[in-house]
Amino acid sequence: MAAVTSYWVVSLPVQASASSLWTRLREEISKHSFDTLVYRSNSFVEGVSHKIRRQIEELERTSGVEGGALRVDGVPIDSYLTRFVWDETKYPTMSPLQEIVDSIHVQVAKIEDDLKVRVAEYNNVRSQLNAINRKQGGSLAVRDLSNLAKPEDIITTEHLVTLLAIVPKYSQKDWLSSYEKLTNYVVPRSSKKLHEDNEYALYTVMLFGHVADNFKTSTREKGFQIREFEYSPEAQEGRNREMERLMEDQETLRGSLLQWCYTSYGEVFSSWMHFCAVRVFAESILRYGLPPLFLAAVLAPSIKSEKKARSILEGLCDSTHSSYWKSEDEGGMAGLGCDADAHPYVSFTINIV
């Protein structure tokens, strides 16, 4: 199972300067929660990124190749996240926040639509191949018999025909002792076994064409099955060519889809991080008011350090914010129908696989 790393995206109100608060944050975390890494730094966008990542995992698994760590703008995911820099060219900061969010949504929605089309095309070829493989790999009662019967096994003349009988594996003695008597004009000792699987055996039998229907009726009554079959070298060659074409198409589509997913994952992940940046900005304004004086940071605490890290973050907030967001028992906002995990600072979690 892939490992999941949880990152906290937080913002703290600035009293003096952002640089001094940043220094205090690093010092406190280093002193009291030493295994918590600190970095400066929409469910829809996140969902699309996870969808592409799962598709990459499936493609790598079915192709037997390991693509290595996913990258965004040429760097590993964790490096991009912990060293995030706003892309001013792509999302001008002079634009309204709603316009930036809409732009992100449109871009990611287009990528999701493209993913659906590409995956559907790939799965269509896979389904055709699976259908052929089922016919070739199923029991004799349903599988394609063209690879089992050779031209010399099927003798057809003006009066004689060769039929293929499917006989239950444990009824072969009964077949061999009875097939000549199932109707008149059956060629004696003409039945030959061509193949056997876990359930059935495939036999040929020769008889005169005008009694073929009577013979088929009698075999059904005895629990045997006659498979309709006409040997055609041209048809067999056509099936082989179709199989080869589908296998080539599958490999081509798999490779192109995988490369597209690598690229698109980076684009969607980048969009996701920009969305998170917008979110932390908007929530900080709502929480701390104007002008925007806050420090945004990313933390990666271990599970055992989470409680201590929360305590440190709360300690770095001024007393006004801390008392306002006290627990229910202490009579703060957390006890007035607010989020049970409410804190005196902005905080949300990003889970990266």
Coordinates of C-alpha atoms in Angstrom, one line a residue:
M1 CA 0.0 0.0 0.0
A2 CA 1.3 3.5 -0.9
A3 CA 2.4 5.6 2.0
V4 CA 0.3 8.8 2.8
T5 CA 2.0 11.9 4.1
S6 CA -0.2 14.5 5.8
Y7 CA 0.7 18.2 5.4
W8 CA -0.9 20.9 7.5
V9 CA -1.4 24.2 5.6
V10 CA -1.6 26.9 8.3
S11 CA -1.6 30.6 8.7
L12 CA -0.8 32.6 11.8
P13 CA -1.6 36.3 12.5
V14 CA 1.4 38.6 12.4
Q15 CA 1.9 40.9 15.3
A16 CA 5.4 42.4 14.6
S17 CA 6.8 41.0 11.3
A18 CA 6.3 37.8 9.3
S19 CA 10.0 37.1 9.4
S20 CA 10.2 37.2 13.1
L21 CA 7.1 35.0 13.4
W22 CA 8.6 32.5 10.9
T23 CA 11.8 32.4 13.1
R24 CA 9.8 31.8 16.2
L25 CA 7.8 29.1 14.6
R26 CA 10.9 27.2 13.4
E27 CA 12.6 27.6 16.8
E28 CA 9.5 26.4 18.8
I29 CA 8.9 23.4 16.5
S30 CA 12.6 22.5 16.5
K31 CA 12.8 22.7 20.3
H32 CA 9.5 21.0 21.3
S33 CA 8.4 19.0 18.2
F34 CA 11.7 18.1 16.6
D35 CA 10.3 15.5 14.1
T36 CA 7.8 17.9 12.6
L37 CA 9.1 19.3 9.3
V38 CA 8.1 23.0 8.6
Y39 CA 8.0 24.6 5.2
R40 CA 6.9 28.1 4.0
S41 CA 4.8 28.1 1.6
N42 CA -11.5 22.0 -3.3
S43 CA -12.2 18.7 -3.2
F44 CA -12.9 18.7 -7.0
V45 CA -9.3 19.6 -8.0
E46 CA -8.0 17.2 -5.3
G47 CA -10.3 14.4 -6.5
V48 CA -9.1 14.8 -10.1
S49 CA -5.4 14.6 -9.0
H50 CA -6.1 11.4 -7.1
K51 CA -8.0 10.0 -10.1
I52 CA -5.1 10.5 -12.4
R53 CA -2.7 9.1 -9.8
R54 CA -4.7 5.9 -9.5
Q55 CA -4.8 5.6 -13.3
I56 CA -1.0 5.9 -13.3
E57 CA -0.7 3.2 -10.7
E58 CA -3.0 0.9 -12.7
L59 CA -1.1 1.5 -16.0
E60 CA 2.3 0.9 -14.3
R61 CA 1.0 -2.3 -12.7
T62 CA -0.5 -3.8 -15.9
S63 CA 2.6 -2.9 -17.9
G64 CA 5.0 -4.2 -15.3
V65 CA 7.0 -1.0 -15.2
E66 CA 7.8 1.4 -12.3
G67 CA 7.7 5.0 -13.3
G68 CA 9.3 6.3 -10.1
A69 CA 8.2 9.2 -8.1
L70 CA 5.7 11.6 -9.6
R71 CA 7.0 15.1 -10.4
V72 CA 5.5 18.5 -10.8
D73 CA 7.3 21.1 -12.9
G74 CA 10.3 18.8 -12.9
V75 CA 10.6 18.3 -9.2
P76 CA 9.2 15.7 -6.7
I77 CA 5.8 16.4 -5.3
D78 CA 7.0 17.1 -1.8
S79 CA 9.6 19.5 -3.0
Y80 CA 7.0 21.4 -5.1
L81 CA 4.6 21.5 -2.2
T82 CA 7.1 22.6 0.4
R83 CA 8.8 25.1 -1.9
F84 CA 5.6 26.4 -3.5
V85 CA 5.9 29.6 -5.5
W86 CA 2.8 31.3 -7.0
D87 CA 2.8 31.2 -10.8
E88 CA 2.1 34.8 -11.6
T89 CA 2.1 34.2 -15.4
K90 CA -0.6 31.6 -15.1
Y91 CA -2.7 33.2 -12.4
P92 CA -2.0 37.0 -12.2
T93 CA -2.5 38.1 -8.6
M94 CA -4.2 41.3 -9.8
S95 CA -7.1 39.1 -11.0
P96 CA -10.1 38.7 -8.6
L97 CA -10.0 35.6 -6.5
Q98 CA -13.2 34.2 -8.0
E99 CA -11.7 34.6 -11.5
I100 CA -8.6 32.7 -10.4
V101 CA -10.7 29.9 -8.8
D102 CA -12.9 29.7 -12.0
S103 CA -9.8 29.5 -14.2
I104 CA -8.5 26.6 -12.1
H105 CA -11.8 24.8 -12.2
V106 CA -12.2 25.2 -16.0
Q107 CA -8.6 23.9 -16.6
V108 CA -9.0 20.9 -14.3
A109 CA -12.5 20.1 -15.7
K110 CA -11.0 20.0 -19.2
I111 CA -8.3 17.7 -18.1
E112 CA -10.8 15.4 -16.4
D113 CA -12.9 15.3 -19.6
D114 CA -9.8 14.4 -21.6
L115 CA -9.0 11.7 -19.1
K116 CA -12.4 10.1 -19.5
V117 CA -12.1 10.1 -23.3
R118 CA -8.6 8.6 -23.3
V119 CA -9.4 6.0 -20.6
A120 CA -12.6 5.0 -22.5
E121 CA -10.6 4.5 -25.7
Y122 CA -7.9 2.4 -23.9
N123 CA -10.6 0.3 -22.1
N124 CA -12.5 -0.3 -25.3
V125 CA -9.4 -2.0 -26.8
R126 CA -8.7 -3.9 -23.6
S127 CA -12.4 -5.2 -23.6
Q128 CA -12.0 -6.4 -27.2
L129 CA -8.8 -8.2 -26.3
N130 CA -10.4 -9.7 -23.2
A131 CA -13.3 -11.0 -25.2
I132 CA -11.0 -12.7 -27.6
N133 CA -8.9 -14.2 -24.8
R134 CA -12.0 -15.5 -23.1
K135 CA -13.0 -17.2 -26.3
Q136 CA -9.6 -18.7 -26.7
G137 CA -9.1 -19.6 -23.0
G138 CA -12.6 -20.7 -21.9
S139 CA -13.9 -24.2 -21.8
L140 CA -14.4 -26.2 -25.0
A141 CA -18.1 -25.6 -24.7
V142 CA -17.6 -21.9 -25.5
R143 CA -14.1 -21.2 -26.7
D144 CA -12.9 -20.6 -30.3
L145 CA -12.0 -24.0 -31.8
S146 CA -10.1 -22.6 -34.8
N147 CA -6.7 -23.1 -33.1
L148 CA -7.6 -26.7 -32.1
A149 CA -8.8 -28.2 -35.4
K150 CA -6.3 -28.6 -38.3
P151 CA -7.3 -28.7 -41.9
E152 CA -6.6 -32.5 -42.0
D153 CA -9.1 -33.0 -39.2
I154 CA -12.0 -31.6 -41.1
I155 CA -12.9 -33.8 -44.1
T156 CA -15.9 -32.6 -46.2
T157 CA -16.9 -34.2 -49.5
E158 CA -20.0 -34.3 -51.6
H159 CA -21.6 -36.8 -49.2
L160 CA -19.5 -36.8 -46.0
V161 CA -19.2 -34.1 -43.3
T162 CA -17.1 -33.9 -40.2
L163 CA -18.7 -32.7 -37.0
L164 CA -17.0 -31.5 -33.8
A165 CA -18.4 -33.0 -30.6
I166 CA -18.0 -31.6 -27.1
V167 CA -17.9 -34.6 -24.6
P168 CA -17.9 -34.2 -20.8
K169 CA -14.5 -35.3 -19.6
Y170 CA -15.9 -38.2 -17.6
S171 CA -18.2 -39.4 -20.3
Q172 CA -15.6 -40.2 -23.0
K173 CA -16.0 -43.9 -22.7
D174 CA -19.8 -43.5 -23.2
W175 CA -19.1 -41.4 -26.3
L176 CA -16.7 -43.9 -27.8
S177 CA -19.0 -46.8 -27.3
S178 CA -22.2 -45.1 -28.5
Y179 CA -21.4 -42.5 -31.2
E180 CA -21.6 -45.0 -34.1
K181 CA -25.1 -46.0 -33.0
L182 CA -26.6 -42.5 -32.5
T183 CA -27.9 -42.6 -36.1
N184 CA -27.4 -44.5 -39.3
Y185 CA -24.6 -43.8 -41.7
V186 CA -21.9 -42.9 -39.2
V187 CA -18.4 -43.8 -40.4
P188 CA -17.1 -46.5 -38.0
R189 CA -14.0 -45.7 -35.9
S190 CA -14.0 -42.1 -37.3
S191 CA -14.0 -40.3 -34.0
K192 CA -10.7 -38.8 -33.0
K193 CA -9.9 -36.7 -29.9
L194 CA -8.3 -33.4 -30.7
H195 CA -8.1 -31.7 -27.3
E196 CA -9.1 -32.0 -23.6
D197 CA -9.5 -29.4 -20.8
N198 CA -10.6 -29.7 -17.2
E199 CA -14.3 -30.2 -18.2
Y200 CA -14.6 -31.4 -21.7
A201 CA -12.9 -33.3 -24.5
L202 CA -13.1 -32.4 -28.2
Y203 CA -13.8 -35.2 -30.7
T204 CA -14.3 -35.3 -34.5
V205 CA -16.9 -37.7 -36.1
M206 CA -17.6 -38.4 -39.7
L207 CA -21.0 -39.2 -41.2
F208 CA -23.1 -38.7 -44.2
G209 CA -24.4 -35.2 -44.5
H210 CA -28.1 -36.1 -44.9
V211 CA -28.2 -37.6 -41.4
A212 CA -26.3 -34.8 -39.7
D213 CA -29.5 -33.2 -38.1
N214 CA -30.6 -36.6 -36.7
F215 CA -27.1 -37.1 -35.3
K216 CA -27.1 -33.7 -33.6
T217 CA -30.5 -34.4 -32.0
S218 CA -29.3 -37.8 -30.6
T219 CA -26.1 -36.3 -29.2
R220 CA -28.1 -33.7 -27.3
E221 CA -30.3 -36.4 -25.8
K222 CA -27.1 -38.2 -24.6
G223 CA -25.7 -35.1 -23.0
F224 CA -23.1 -34.4 -25.8
Q225 CA -22.8 -31.1 -27.7
I226 CA -22.1 -30.5 -31.4
R227 CA -20.3 -27.3 -32.0
E228 CA -20.9 -25.6 -35.4
F229 CA -17.6 -25.2 -37.1
E230 CA -16.3 -24.5 -40.6
Y231 CA -12.6 -24.4 -41.1
S232 CA -11.4 -21.3 -43.0
P233 CA -7.7 -20.5 -43.3
E234 CA -8.6 -17.0 -44.4
A235 CA -10.9 -16.4 -41.4
Q236 CA -8.3 -17.8 -39.1
E237 CA -5.6 -15.5 -40.6
G238 CA -8.0 -12.6 -40.2
R239 CA -8.5 -13.4 -36.6
N240 CA -4.8 -13.6 -36.0
R241 CA -4.2 -10.2 -37.7
E242 CA -7.0 -8.7 -35.6
M243 CA -5.5 -10.0 -32.4
E244 CA -2.1 -8.6 -33.3
R245 CA -3.6 -5.2 -34.2
L246 CA -5.5 -5.0 -30.9
M247 CA -2.3 -5.9 -28.9
E248 CA -0.3 -3.3 -30.7
D249 CA -3.1 -0.7 -30.2
Q250 CA -3.3 -1.6 -26.5
E251 CA 0.4 -1.1 -26.0
T252 CA 0.4 2.2 -28.0
L253 CA -2.6 3.5 -26.1
R254 CA -1.2 2.4 -22.8
G255 CA 2.0 4.2 -23.4
S256 CA 0.5 7.4 -24.6
L257 CA -2.1 7.4 -21.8
L258 CA 0.6 6.9 -19.2
Q259 CA 2.7 9.8 -20.6
W260 CA -0.4 12.0 -20.7
C261 CA -1.2 11.1 -17.1
Y262 CA 2.3 12.0 -15.9
T263 CA 2.1 15.4 -17.6
S264 CA -1.5 16.0 -16.5
Y265 CA -1.0 15.0 -13.0
G266 CA 1.7 17.7 -12.7
E267 CA -0.7 20.3 -14.1
V268 CA -3.6 19.3 -11.8
F269 CA -1.4 19.1 -8.8
S270 CA 0.0 22.5 -9.5
S271 CA -3.6 23.8 -9.9
W272 CA -4.5 22.1 -6.6
M273 CA -1.7 23.9 -4.7
H274 CA -2.7 27.2 -6.2
F275 CA -6.3 26.6 -5.1
C276 CA -5.0 25.8 -1.6
A277 CA -3.0 29.1 -1.7
V278 CA -6.2 30.9 -2.5
R279 CA -8.0 29.1 0.2
V280 CA -5.5 29.9 2.9
F281 CA -5.5 33.6 1.8
A282 CA -9.3 33.9 1.8
E283 CA -9.7 32.1 5.1
S284 CA -6.9 34.2 6.7
I285 CA -8.6 37.4 5.6
L286 CA -11.9 36.1 7.0
R287 CA -10.2 35.1 10.3
Y288 CA -7.8 37.9 10.9
G289 CA -9.4 40.8 8.9
L290 CA -7.7 43.5 6.8
P291 CA -5.0 44.4 6.0
P292 CA -3.7 40.9 5.3
L293 CA -1.0 40.4 8.0
F294 CA -0.4 36.7 8.4
L295 CA 2.3 34.0 7.9
A296 CA 1.4 31.0 5.7
A297 CA 3.4 27.8 6.3
V298 CA 3.3 24.1 5.6
L299 CA 4.0 21.6 8.4
A300 CA 4.5 17.8 8.1
P301 CA 4.1 16.5 11.7
S302 CA 4.4 12.9 12.7
I303 CA 1.3 11.4 14.3
K304 CA 3.0 11.5 17.8
S305 CA 3.9 15.1 17.4
E306 CA 0.6 16.4 16.2
K307 CA -0.7 17.4 19.7
K308 CA 2.5 19.3 20.6
A309 CA 2.6 21.0 17.2
R310 CA -1.0 22.2 17.7
S311 CA 0.0 23.6 21.1
I312 CA 3.0 25.4 19.6
L313 CA 0.8 27.0 16.9
E314 CA -1.8 28.1 19.4
G315 CA 1.0 29.6 21.5
L316 CA 2.2 31.7 18.6
C317 CA -1.3 33.3 18.2
D318 CA -2.1 36.3 20.3
S319 CA -4.3 35.9 23.3
T320 CA -7.3 37.4 21.7
H321 CA -7.4 34.8 19.0
S322 CA -6.6 32.0 21.4
S323 CA -9.4 32.8 23.9
Y324 CA -11.9 33.3 21.1
W325 CA -11.3 29.8 19.8
K326 CA -11.2 27.9 23.1
S327 CA -12.7 24.5 23.5
E328 CA -16.4 24.0 24.4
D329 CA -15.5 23.4 28.1
E330 CA -13.8 26.7 28.2
G331 CA -16.7 28.6 26.6
G332 CA -15.1 29.5 23.3
M333 CA -16.3 29.4 19.7
A334 CA -15.6 25.7 19.5
G335 CA -18.6 25.2 21.8
L336 CA -21.0 27.3 19.7
G337 CA -21.7 24.8 16.9
C338 CA -18.4 25.4 15.2
D339 CA -16.0 22.7 13.9
A340 CA -14.9 20.4 16.8
D341 CA -11.3 20.7 15.4
A342 CA -11.5 24.6 15.4
H343 CA -8.2 26.4 16.1
P344 CA -7.3 30.0 16.7
Y345 CA -5.5 30.0 13.4
V346 CA -6.3 28.9 9.9
S347 CA -5.5 25.2 9.3
F348 CA -6.4 22.4 6.8
T349 CA -4.8 19.2 5.8
I350 CA -3.4 17.9 2.5
N351 CA -2.9 14.2 2.1
I352 CA -0.3 13.2 -0.4
V353 CA 0.2 9.6 -1.5

